[in-house]
Each structure stands twice: as structure tokens, then as C-alpha cells.
């Protein structure tokens, strides 16, 4: 969903509302797929049901692709839901955690933490492990929102400036400065 988030920011800045709507639907579908997958995983350990749902989503998407009068938008929505389920279901191989998707993981973590938090605090479900703090639900979502804001900001800067890389260079300089100051502070504490 990294590319979709970046493209959403660009299209928002350009005012291409039809494309914004399509990408927004894809992002919402992905998040919903993560929620559905998290709910299923709370109810049952083996991922058989999730795998079957993914296969069904792919089948329906293929049928839509073959249909002449169906918008590509709905195929994309189904594929986004399947991708979210993949990211939530297929993440361990021989006991080793391996991600099959990248920044998209922030949306999945937010969806899972949201389901866990609601299940424990609103539905009275028993805690799994240490329990879920609200920040565990909010932080991954906030990371994704930050990425989206960055994409919109970048698109606006590119559209209005001949020097769009100045802002990221300044921000990078600030990050470097803060990092060096932090490392010096840590080195001073260890002496």
C-alpha cells in the first residue's frame, strides 16, 4: 500500500477525484481485509478459512476481469482485500517471521491491534498475551497517516516549486543533527 498511499497524495494534490476515490477504496478494502483476517485468526489458529477466502476473492476478481461492463475499480478492491489477508496470514515460514509486504504492514498492525483492543476492551474477550494498549493500535495507523501526509506534501511541493528536493534535504539535515546530538548524549552518559 506504499505506492497507493503515495499515489493518493499525488492525486489529492492534483484534484483528480475519480482516481482519489479508486485509490481510497483500495486502501479501505485493504484495511478491511486486515480486520477480517485478524478476526478469523482470533477465532481459529489454522489459516485454512483465510486461505479459502483469499482464493474466493481471487476467483471473483478474475471473473470481474473477464466481464465486459465491470469497472476495474472492483477488481482492485477485491485484490487489495486478498493482499491484506495474505499479509496477515502468510507471515511465518517454518517458525520464522518473514514479511510478504512492506510498509503495508503498518496498516495490518493497526487493523490487528484495533481488533484485539476492541475484542478485549469492548467485547470482554480474554486477553491474548500481555493485552493490548491503545497505543499499539494507534501508532501503526499514525505511521501510515504520516506517510500519507508526506506524500500529499511532496506532491504539492513538486507542483509549486522548481526545487522540490530542498525541503527533504532540510528535513534530512535536521534528522542527522538530532541523531548526532542523541549519540553524543548517549556517549556522554556511558563515560
C-alpha positions as a Markdown table, in Angstrom:
| # | Residue | x | y | z |
|---|---|---|---|---|
| 1 | Unk | 0.0 | 0.0 | 0.0 |
| 2 | Unk | 3.1 | 2.3 | 0.0 |
| 3 | Unk | 2.6 | 3.1 | -3.7 |
| 4 | Unk | -1.1 | 3.5 | -3.3 |
| 5 | Unk | -0.6 | 5.9 | -0.4 |
| 6 | Unk | 2.0 | 7.9 | -2.4 |
| 7 | Unk | -0.3 | 8.0 | -5.5 |
| 8 | Unk | -3.2 | 9.0 | -3.3 |
| 9 | Unk | -1.2 | 12.0 | -2.1 |
| 10 | Unk | -0.3 | 13.0 | -5.6 |
| 11 | Unk | -3.8 | 12.7 | -6.9 |
| 12 | Unk | -5.2 | 14.6 | -3.9 |
| 13 | Unk | -2.8 | 17.4 | -4.7 |
| 14 | Unk | -3.8 | 17.4 | -8.4 |
| 15 | Unk | -7.5 | 17.2 | -7.6 |
| 16 | Unk | -8.1 | 14.0 | -9.6 |
| 17 | Unk | -11.1 | 12.9 | -7.5 |
| 18 | Unk | -12.0 | 9.9 | -9.6 |
| 19 | Unk | -8.6 | 8.4 | -9.0 |
| 20 | Unk | -8.6 | 9.5 | -5.4 |
| 21 | Unk | -11.9 | 7.7 | -4.9 |
| 22 | Unk | -10.5 | 4.5 | -6.5 |
| 23 | Unk | -7.3 | 4.5 | -4.5 |
| 24 | Unk | -9.2 | 5.4 | -1.3 |
| 25 | Unk | -11.5 | 2.4 | -1.9 |
| 26 | Unk | -8.4 | 0.2 | -2.4 |
| 27 | Unk | -6.9 | 1.4 | 0.9 |
| 28 | Unk | -10.1 | 0.9 | 2.8 |
| 29 | Unk | -10.6 | -2.5 | 1.3 |
| 30 | Unk | -7.1 | -3.5 | 2.3 |
| 31 | Unk | -7.7 | -2.3 | 5.9 |
| 32 | Unk | -11.0 | -4.2 | 6.0 |
| 33 | Unk | -9.2 | -7.3 | 4.7 |
| 34 | Unk | -6.8 | -6.9 | 7.5 |
| 35 | Unk | -9.6 | -6.6 | 10.0 |
| 36 | Unk | -11.5 | -9.7 | 8.6 |
| 37 | Unk | -8.3 | -11.7 | 8.7 |
| 38 | Unk | -7.5 | -10.6 | 12.3 |
| 39 | Unk | -11.0 | -11.6 | 13.4 |
| 40 | Unk | -10.7 | -15.0 | 11.8 |
| 41 | Unk | -7.2 | -15.6 | 13.3 |
| 42 | Unk | -8.6 | -14.8 | 16.8 |
| 43 | Unk | -11.3 | -17.4 | 16.3 |
| 44 | Unk | -9.2 | -20.2 | 14.8 |
| 45 | Unk | -5.5 | -21.0 | 14.6 |
| 46 | Unk | -5.1 | -22.8 | 11.3 |
| 47 | Unk | -5.3 | -20.3 | 8.4 |
| 48 | Unk | -7.5 | -22.5 | 6.3 |
| 49 | Unk | -10.5 | -20.2 | 6.3 |
| 50 | Unk | -8.4 | -17.2 | 5.4 |
| 51 | Unk | -6.7 | -19.1 | 2.6 |
| 52 | Unk | -10.1 | -20.1 | 1.2 |
| 53 | Unk | -11.4 | -16.6 | 1.4 |
| 54 | Unk | -8.3 | -15.3 | -0.4 |
| 55 | Unk | -8.9 | -17.9 | -3.2 |
| 56 | Unk | -12.5 | -16.9 | -3.4 |
| 57 | Unk | -11.6 | -13.2 | -3.7 |
| 58 | Unk | -9.1 | -14.0 | -6.4 |
| 59 | Unk | -11.7 | -16.1 | -8.3 |
| 60 | Unk | -14.3 | -13.3 | -8.1 |
| 61 | Unk | -11.6 | -10.8 | -9.2 |
| 62 | Unk | -10.8 | -13.0 | -12.2 |
| 63 | Unk | -14.5 | -13.2 | -13.1 |
| 64 | Unk | -14.8 | -9.5 | -12.9 |
| 65 | Unk | -11.8 | -9.1 | -15.2 |
| 66 | Unk | -13.5 | -11.2 | -17.8 |
| 67 | Unk | -16.7 | -9.3 | -17.6 |
| 68 | Unk | -17.0 | -6.6 | -20.2 |
| 69 | Unk | -19.0 | -3.9 | -18.4 |
| 70 | Unk | -17.5 | -4.1 | -14.9 |
| 71 | Unk | -15.2 | -1.3 | -13.6 |
| 72 | Unk | -11.6 | -2.2 | -12.9 |
| 73 | Unk | -12.1 | -0.5 | -9.5 |
| 74 | Unk | -14.0 | -3.5 | -8.1 |
| 75 | Unk | -11.3 | -5.9 | -9.2 |
| 76 | Unk | -8.7 | -3.7 | -7.4 |
| 77 | Unk | -10.8 | -3.7 | -4.2 |
| 78 | Unk | -11.0 | -7.5 | -4.1 |
| 79 | Unk | -7.3 | -7.8 | -4.8 |
| 80 | Unk | -6.5 | -5.4 | -2.0 |
| 81 | Unk | -8.6 | -7.4 | 0.4 |
| 82 | Unk | -6.8 | -10.6 | -0.7 |
| 83 | Unk | -3.4 | -8.9 | -0.3 |
| 84 | Unk | -4.2 | -7.8 | 3.3 |
| 85 | Unk | -5.3 | -11.3 | 4.1 |
| 86 | Unk | -2.0 | -12.6 | 2.6 |
| 87 | Unk | 0.0 | -10.2 | 4.7 |
| 88 | Unk | -1.8 | -11.2 | 7.9 |
| 89 | Unk | -1.9 | -15.0 | 7.2 |
| 90 | Unk | 1.2 | -15.8 | 5.3 |
| 91 | Unk | 3.9 | -14.2 | 7.5 |
| 92 | Unk | 5.6 | -17.2 | 9.1 |
| 93 | Unk | 7.6 | -19.9 | 7.3 |
| 94 | Unk | 9.0 | -22.8 | 9.4 |
| 95 | Unk | 8.6 | -20.7 | 12.5 |
| 96 | Unk | 10.4 | -17.7 | 11.1 |
| 97 | Unk | 8.6 | -14.3 | 10.7 |
| 98 | Unk | 9.0 | -13.1 | 7.1 |
| 99 | Unk | 7.0 | -10.2 | 5.7 |
| 100 | Unk | 5.5 | -10.7 | 2.3 |
| 101 | Unk | 4.6 | -7.0 | 2.1 |
| 102 | Unk | 6.4 | -3.8 | 3.1 |
| 103 | Unk | 5.0 | -0.5 | 4.6 |
| 104 | Unk | 1.6 | -2.0 | 4.2 |
| 105 | Unk | 2.5 | -3.8 | 7.4 |
| 106 | Unk | 1.6 | -0.6 | 9.3 |
| 107 | Unk | -2.0 | -0.9 | 8.2 |
| 108 | Unk | -2.1 | -4.6 | 9.1 |
| 109 | Unk | -0.6 | -3.9 | 12.6 |
| 110 | Unk | -3.2 | -1.2 | 13.1 |
| 111 | Unk | -6.1 | -3.4 | 11.9 |
| 112 | Unk | -4.9 | -6.3 | 14.2 |
| 113 | Unk | -4.3 | -4.1 | 17.2 |
| 114 | Unk | -7.7 | -2.4 | 16.6 |
| 115 | Unk | -9.5 | -5.8 | 16.6 |
| 116 | Unk | -7.5 | -7.0 | 19.6 |
| 117 | Unk | -8.2 | -3.8 | 21.6 |
| 118 | Unk | -11.9 | -3.8 | 20.7 |
| 119 | Unk | -12.2 | -7.5 | 21.5 |
| 120 | Unk | -10.6 | -7.1 | 24.9 |
| 121 | Unk | -12.0 | -3.7 | 26.0 |
| 122 | Unk | -15.4 | -3.6 | 24.3 |
| 123 | Unk | -16.4 | -7.2 | 23.9 |
| 124 | Unk | -14.8 | -8.6 | 27.1 |
| 125 | Unk | -12.8 | -11.2 | 25.2 |
| 126 | Unk | -9.9 | -12.8 | 27.2 |
| 127 | Unk | -6.5 | -11.2 | 26.8 |
| 128 | Unk | -4.0 | -12.8 | 24.5 |
| 129 | Unk | -0.6 | -12.4 | 26.0 |
| 130 | Unk | 0.1 | -9.1 | 27.7 |
| 131 | Unk | -3.1 | -7.4 | 26.4 |
| 132 | Unk | -3.4 | -4.5 | 24.0 |
| 133 | Unk | -2.7 | -0.9 | 24.9 |
| 134 | Unk | -4.5 | 1.7 | 22.8 |
| 135 | Unk | -1.1 | 3.0 | 21.6 |
| 136 | Unk | -0.4 | -0.4 | 19.9 |
| 137 | Unk | -3.4 | 0.2 | 17.8 |
| 138 | Unk | -2.8 | 3.9 | 17.2 |
| 139 | Unk | 0.9 | 4.0 | 16.5 |
| 140 | Unk | 1.0 | 1.9 | 13.3 |
| 141 | Unk | -2.0 | 3.9 | 12.0 |
| 142 | Unk | -0.3 | 7.2 | 12.8 |
| 143 | Unk | 2.8 | 6.0 | 10.9 |
| 144 | Unk | 0.7 | 5.3 | 7.9 |
| 145 | Unk | -1.1 | 8.7 | 8.2 |
| 146 | Unk | 2.3 | 10.4 | 8.5 |
| 147 | Unk | 3.3 | 8.7 | 5.3 |
| 148 | Unk | 0.1 | 9.8 | 3.5 |
| 149 | Unk | 0.7 | 13.4 | 4.7 |
| 150 | Unk | 4.2 | 13.3 | 3.5 |
| 151 | Unk | 3.0 | 12.1 | 0.0 |
| 152 | Unk | 0.5 | 15.0 | -0.2 |
| 153 | Unk | 3.1 | 17.5 | 0.9 |
| 154 | Unk | 5.6 | 16.2 | -1.6 |
| 155 | Unk | 3.1 | 16.4 | -4.4 |
| 156 | Unk | 2.1 | 19.9 | -3.5 |
| 157 | Unk | 5.8 | 21.0 | -3.3 |
| 158 | Unk | 6.6 | 19.3 | -6.7 |
| 159 | Unk | 3.6 | 21.1 | -8.3 |
| 160 | Unk | 4.6 | 24.6 | -7.0 |
| 161 | Unk | 8.4 | 24.6 | -6.9 |
| 162 | Unk | 11.3 | 24.2 | -9.2 |
| 163 | Unk | 13.3 | 22.9 | -6.2 |
| 164 | Unk | 11.2 | 20.3 | -4.5 |
| 165 | Unk | 14.1 | 18.4 | -3.0 |
| 166 | Unk | 15.1 | 21.4 | -0.8 |
| 167 | Unk | 12.5 | 20.6 | 1.8 |
| 168 | Unk | 13.5 | 16.9 | 2.2 |
| 169 | Unk | 17.2 | 17.9 | 2.3 |
| 170 | Unk | 16.5 | 20.3 | 5.1 |
| 171 | Unk | 14.5 | 17.6 | 7.0 |
| 172 | Unk | 17.3 | 15.1 | 6.4 |
| 173 | Unk | 19.7 | 17.6 | 7.8 |
| 174 | Unk | 17.6 | 18.0 | 10.9 |
| 175 | Unk | 17.3 | 14.3 | 11.4 |
| 176 | Unk | 21.1 | 13.9 | 11.0 |
| 177 | Unk | 21.6 | 16.8 | 13.6 |
| 178 | Unk | 19.2 | 15.2 | 16.1 |
| 179 | Unk | 20.8 | 11.8 | 15.6 |
| 180 | Unk | 24.3 | 13.1 | 16.2 |
| 181 | Unk | 23.2 | 15.1 | 19.3 |
| 182 | Unk | 21.5 | 11.9 | 20.6 |
| 183 | Unk | 24.6 | 9.8 | 20.0 |
| 184 | Unk | 26.8 | 12.4 | 21.7 |
| 185 | Unk | 24.4 | 12.5 | 24.7 |
| 186 | Unk | 24.5 | 8.7 | 24.9 |
| 187 | Unk | 28.3 | 8.6 | 24.7 |
| 188 | Unk | 28.5 | 11.2 | 27.5 |
| 189 | Unk | 26.3 | 9.1 | 29.7 |
| 190 | Unk | 28.5 | 6.0 | 29.2 |
| 191 | Unk | 31.7 | 7.8 | 30.2 |
